[in-house]
Short mmCIF file of C-alpha atoms in Angstrom, two decimals:
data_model
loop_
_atom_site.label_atom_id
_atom_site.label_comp_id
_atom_site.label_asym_id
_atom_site.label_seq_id
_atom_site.Cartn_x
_atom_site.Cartn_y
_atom_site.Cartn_z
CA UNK Q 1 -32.25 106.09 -94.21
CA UNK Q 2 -30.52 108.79 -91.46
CA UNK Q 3 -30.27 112.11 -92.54
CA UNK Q 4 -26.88 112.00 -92.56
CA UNK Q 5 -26.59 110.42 -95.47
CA UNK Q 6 -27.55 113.25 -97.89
CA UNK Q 7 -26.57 116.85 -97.38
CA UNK Q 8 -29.45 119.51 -98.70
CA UNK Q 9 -28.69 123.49 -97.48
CA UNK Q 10 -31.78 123.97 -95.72
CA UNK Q 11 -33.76 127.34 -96.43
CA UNK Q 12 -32.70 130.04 -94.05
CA UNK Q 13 -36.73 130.27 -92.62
CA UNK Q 14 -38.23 127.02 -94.49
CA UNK Q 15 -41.70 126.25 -95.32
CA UNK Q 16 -44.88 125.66 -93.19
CA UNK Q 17 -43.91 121.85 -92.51
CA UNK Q 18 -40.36 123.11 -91.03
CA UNK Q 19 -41.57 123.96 -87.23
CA UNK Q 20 -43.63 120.57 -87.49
CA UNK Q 21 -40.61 118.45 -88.22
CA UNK Q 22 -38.40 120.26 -86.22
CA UNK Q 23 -40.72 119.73 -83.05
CA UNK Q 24 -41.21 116.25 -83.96
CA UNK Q 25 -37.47 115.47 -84.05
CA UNK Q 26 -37.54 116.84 -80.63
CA UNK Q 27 -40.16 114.59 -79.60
CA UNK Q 28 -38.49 112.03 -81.00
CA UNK Q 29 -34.55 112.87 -79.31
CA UNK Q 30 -36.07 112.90 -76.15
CA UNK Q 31 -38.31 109.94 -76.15
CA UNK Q 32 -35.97 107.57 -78.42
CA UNK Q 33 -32.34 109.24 -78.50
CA UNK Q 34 -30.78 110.94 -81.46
CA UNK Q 35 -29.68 107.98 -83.14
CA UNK Q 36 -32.97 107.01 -83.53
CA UNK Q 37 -33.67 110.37 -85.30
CA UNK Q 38 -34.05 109.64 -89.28
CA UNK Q 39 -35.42 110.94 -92.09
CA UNK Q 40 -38.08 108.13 -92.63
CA UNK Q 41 -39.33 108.50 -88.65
CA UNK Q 42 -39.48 112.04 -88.84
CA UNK Q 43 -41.53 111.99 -91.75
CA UNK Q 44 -44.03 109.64 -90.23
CA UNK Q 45 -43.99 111.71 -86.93
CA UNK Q 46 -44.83 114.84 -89.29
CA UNK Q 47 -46.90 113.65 -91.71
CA UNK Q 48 -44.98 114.76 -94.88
CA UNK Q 49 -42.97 113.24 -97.56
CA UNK Q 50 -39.06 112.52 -96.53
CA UNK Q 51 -38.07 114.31 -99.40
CA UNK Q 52 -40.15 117.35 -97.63
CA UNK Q 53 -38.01 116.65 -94.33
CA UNK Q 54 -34.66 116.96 -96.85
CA UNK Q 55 -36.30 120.21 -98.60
CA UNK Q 56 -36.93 121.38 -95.10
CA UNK Q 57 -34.25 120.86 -93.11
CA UNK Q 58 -31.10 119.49 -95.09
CA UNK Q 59 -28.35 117.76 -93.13
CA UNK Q 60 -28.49 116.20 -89.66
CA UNK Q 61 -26.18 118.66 -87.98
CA UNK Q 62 -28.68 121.10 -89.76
CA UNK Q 63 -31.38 119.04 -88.27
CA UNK Q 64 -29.83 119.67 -84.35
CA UNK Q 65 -29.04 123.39 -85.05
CA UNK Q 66 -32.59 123.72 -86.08
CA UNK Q 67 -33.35 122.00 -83.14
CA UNK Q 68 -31.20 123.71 -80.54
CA UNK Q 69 -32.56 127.72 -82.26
CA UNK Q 70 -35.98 126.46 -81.67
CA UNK Q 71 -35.84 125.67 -78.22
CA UNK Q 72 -33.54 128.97 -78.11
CA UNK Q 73 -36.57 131.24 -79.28
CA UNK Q 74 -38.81 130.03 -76.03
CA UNK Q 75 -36.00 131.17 -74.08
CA UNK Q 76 -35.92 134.66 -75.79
CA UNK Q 77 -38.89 134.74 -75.36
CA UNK Q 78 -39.39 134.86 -71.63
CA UNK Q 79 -35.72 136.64 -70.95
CA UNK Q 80 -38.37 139.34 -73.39
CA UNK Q 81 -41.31 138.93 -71.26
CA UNK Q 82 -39.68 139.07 -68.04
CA UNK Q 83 -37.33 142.48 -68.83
CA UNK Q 84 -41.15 144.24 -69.75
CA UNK Q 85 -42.72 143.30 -66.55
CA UNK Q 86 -39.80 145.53 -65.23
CA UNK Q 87 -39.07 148.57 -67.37
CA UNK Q 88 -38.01 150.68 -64.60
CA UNK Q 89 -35.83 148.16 -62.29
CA UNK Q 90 -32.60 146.44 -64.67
CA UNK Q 91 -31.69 144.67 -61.58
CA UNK Q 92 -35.20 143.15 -61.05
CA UNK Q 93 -35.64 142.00 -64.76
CA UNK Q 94 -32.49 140.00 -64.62
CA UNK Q 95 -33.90 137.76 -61.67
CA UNK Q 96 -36.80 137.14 -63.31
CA UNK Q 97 -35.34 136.50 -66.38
CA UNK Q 98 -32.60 134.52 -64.82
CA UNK Q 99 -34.88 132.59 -63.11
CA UNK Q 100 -37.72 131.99 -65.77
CA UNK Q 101 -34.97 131.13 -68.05
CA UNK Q 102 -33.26 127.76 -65.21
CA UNK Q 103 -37.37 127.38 -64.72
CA UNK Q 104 -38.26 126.31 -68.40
CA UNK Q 105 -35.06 124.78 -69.00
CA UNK Q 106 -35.24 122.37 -65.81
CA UNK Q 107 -38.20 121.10 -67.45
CA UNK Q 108 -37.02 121.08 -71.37
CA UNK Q 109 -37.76 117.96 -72.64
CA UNK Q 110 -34.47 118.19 -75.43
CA UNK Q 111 -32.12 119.86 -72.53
CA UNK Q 112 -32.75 116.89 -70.63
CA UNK Q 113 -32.10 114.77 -73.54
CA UNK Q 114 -28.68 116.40 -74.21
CA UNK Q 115 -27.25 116.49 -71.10
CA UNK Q 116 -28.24 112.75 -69.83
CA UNK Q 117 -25.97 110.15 -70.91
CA UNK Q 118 -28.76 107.54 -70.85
CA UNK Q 119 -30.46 108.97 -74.23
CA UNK Q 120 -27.34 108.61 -75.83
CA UNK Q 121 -26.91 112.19 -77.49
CA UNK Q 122 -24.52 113.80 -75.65
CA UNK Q 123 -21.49 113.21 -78.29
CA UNK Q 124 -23.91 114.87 -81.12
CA UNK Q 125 -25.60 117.29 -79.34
CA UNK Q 126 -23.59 118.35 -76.87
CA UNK Q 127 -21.23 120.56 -78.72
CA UNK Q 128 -24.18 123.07 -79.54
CA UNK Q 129 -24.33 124.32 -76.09
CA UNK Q 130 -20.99 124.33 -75.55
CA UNK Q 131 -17.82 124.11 -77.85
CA UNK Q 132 -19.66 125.33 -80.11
CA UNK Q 133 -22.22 127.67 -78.70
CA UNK Q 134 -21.12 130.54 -80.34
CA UNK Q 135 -24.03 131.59 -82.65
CA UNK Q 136 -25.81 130.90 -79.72
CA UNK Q 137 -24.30 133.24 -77.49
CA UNK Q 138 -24.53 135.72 -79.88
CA UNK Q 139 -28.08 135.70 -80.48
CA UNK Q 140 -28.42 136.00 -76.55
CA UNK Q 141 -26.27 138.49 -76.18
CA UNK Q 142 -27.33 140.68 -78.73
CA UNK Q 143 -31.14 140.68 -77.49
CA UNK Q 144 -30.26 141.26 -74.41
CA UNK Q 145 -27.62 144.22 -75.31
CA UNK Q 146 -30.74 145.68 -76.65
CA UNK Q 147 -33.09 145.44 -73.60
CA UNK Q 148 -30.45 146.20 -71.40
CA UNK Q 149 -29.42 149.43 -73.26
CA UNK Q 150 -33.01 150.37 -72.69
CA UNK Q 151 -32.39 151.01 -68.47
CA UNK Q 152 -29.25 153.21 -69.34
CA UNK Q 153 -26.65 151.67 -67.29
CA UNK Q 154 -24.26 153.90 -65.63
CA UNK Q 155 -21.19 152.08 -67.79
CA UNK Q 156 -19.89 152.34 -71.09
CA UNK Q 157 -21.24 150.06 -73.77
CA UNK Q 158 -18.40 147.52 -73.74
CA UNK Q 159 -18.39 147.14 -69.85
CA UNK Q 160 -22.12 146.54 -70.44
CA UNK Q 161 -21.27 144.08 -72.91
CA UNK Q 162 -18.85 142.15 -70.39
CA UNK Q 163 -21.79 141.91 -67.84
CA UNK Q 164 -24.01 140.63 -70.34
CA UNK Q 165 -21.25 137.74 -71.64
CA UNK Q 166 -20.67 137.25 -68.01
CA UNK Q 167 -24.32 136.54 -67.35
CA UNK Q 168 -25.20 134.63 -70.58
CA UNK Q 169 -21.96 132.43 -69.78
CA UNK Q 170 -23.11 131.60 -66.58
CA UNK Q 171 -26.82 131.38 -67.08
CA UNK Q 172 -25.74 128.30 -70.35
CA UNK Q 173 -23.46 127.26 -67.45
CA UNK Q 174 -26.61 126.15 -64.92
CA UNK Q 175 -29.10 125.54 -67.63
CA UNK Q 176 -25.94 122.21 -68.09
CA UNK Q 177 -24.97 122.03 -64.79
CA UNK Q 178 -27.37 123.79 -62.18
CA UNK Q 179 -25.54 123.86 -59.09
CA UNK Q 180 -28.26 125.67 -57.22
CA UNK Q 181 -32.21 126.22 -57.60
CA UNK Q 182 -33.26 128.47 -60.17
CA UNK Q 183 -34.60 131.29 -57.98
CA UNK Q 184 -30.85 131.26 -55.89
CA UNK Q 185 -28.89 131.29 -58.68
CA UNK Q 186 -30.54 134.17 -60.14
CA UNK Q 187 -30.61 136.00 -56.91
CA UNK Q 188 -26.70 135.31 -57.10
CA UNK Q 189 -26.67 136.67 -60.90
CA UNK Q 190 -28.87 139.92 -60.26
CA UNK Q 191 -26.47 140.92 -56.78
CA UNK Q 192 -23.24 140.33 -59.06
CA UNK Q 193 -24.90 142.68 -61.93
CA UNK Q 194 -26.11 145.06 -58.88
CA UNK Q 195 -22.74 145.26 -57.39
CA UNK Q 196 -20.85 145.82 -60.60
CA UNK Q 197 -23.16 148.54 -61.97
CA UNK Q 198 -23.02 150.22 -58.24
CA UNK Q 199 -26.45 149.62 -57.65
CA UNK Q 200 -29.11 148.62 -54.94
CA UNK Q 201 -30.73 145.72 -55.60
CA UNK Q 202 -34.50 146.56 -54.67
CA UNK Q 203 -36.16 143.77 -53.42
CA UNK Q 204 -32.74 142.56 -51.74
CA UNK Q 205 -31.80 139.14 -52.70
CA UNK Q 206 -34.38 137.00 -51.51
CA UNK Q 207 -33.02 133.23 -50.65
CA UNK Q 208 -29.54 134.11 -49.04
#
């Protein structure tokens, strides 16, 4: 029976079978499509009751958000790793965050289920990184208003804040539709931030 069919709110962290299932219904959008994603399969693929995978989760749009914040932590999470292997150069931290970020996402296994027509979950799952990205953004934005506050740019917080959107935006924008390797775009990013904050980008951009 899809999970479609009956809509439980989901609790806001869940319980210790809620990363399990979530990582198995990535598994299973990647390998098999998101059609194929139901409550009976994912409760096989986790090895809990499918009244556990309701509990856990709720409704299948729950289900992708789930899915889509997940995958959005790992990202965090190196953006986070990459800014404290440069606490004294802003301009540094965004390549390497820009980059690490286009890195792990070239080789996402859901990303490249979402944005290949093949798998069939495009009209589902796209709208979560774009129409409807907003929460998203957000939760990028704010982390990285936070790090980036840390280097005490030479602008006032809301110009700060327009750099980050711009970056975010654009960042989502190749992680969709890279137009460019990973390490070029985000020497492109980091001389755009360099130039608007009146900077000297130190390395200088390296593939030009």
């Amino acid at each position: 029976m899809p999970i479609m069919s009956r809509a439980v709110p989901a609790p806001a962290e869940g319980g210790q079978h809620r990363r399990p299932i979530i990582a198995a219904a990535i598994e299973l959008t990647a390998r098999s499509g998101w059609q194929s994603v139901t409550m009976a399969r994912l409760a096989e693929l986790a090895g809990v009751s499918r009244q556990t995978v309701y509990n856990e989760i709720g409704s299948k749009a729950a289900l992708a958000e789930a899915m889509v914040t997940h995958e959005l932590d790992g990202f965090l999470s190196v953006v986070g790793a990459a800014f404290d292997r440069h606490p004294d150069d802003l301009i540094e931290a965004i390549y390497d965050a820009v980059r690490g970020v286009l890195e792990l996402a070239d080789d996402n296994t859901l990303l490249r289920a979402i944005v290949s027509a093949t798998h069939g979950t495009a009209p589902e799952l796209l709208p979560l990184l774009t129409t409807d990205a907003g929460a998203l953004l957000t939760q990028a934005k704010t982390m990285l208003a936070v790090r980036v506050a840390a280097y005490r740019p030479p602008l006032a917080d809301d110009r700060v804040a327009v750099v980050i959107d711009l970056v975010v935006r654009a960042v989502l924008s190749h992680v969709m539709q890279p137009s460019d390797t990973p390490a070029r775009t985000a020497d492109a990013l980091a001389w755009v931030v360099a130039r608007v904050l009146g900077v000297t980008a130190n390395p200088p951009l390296r593939h030009t």
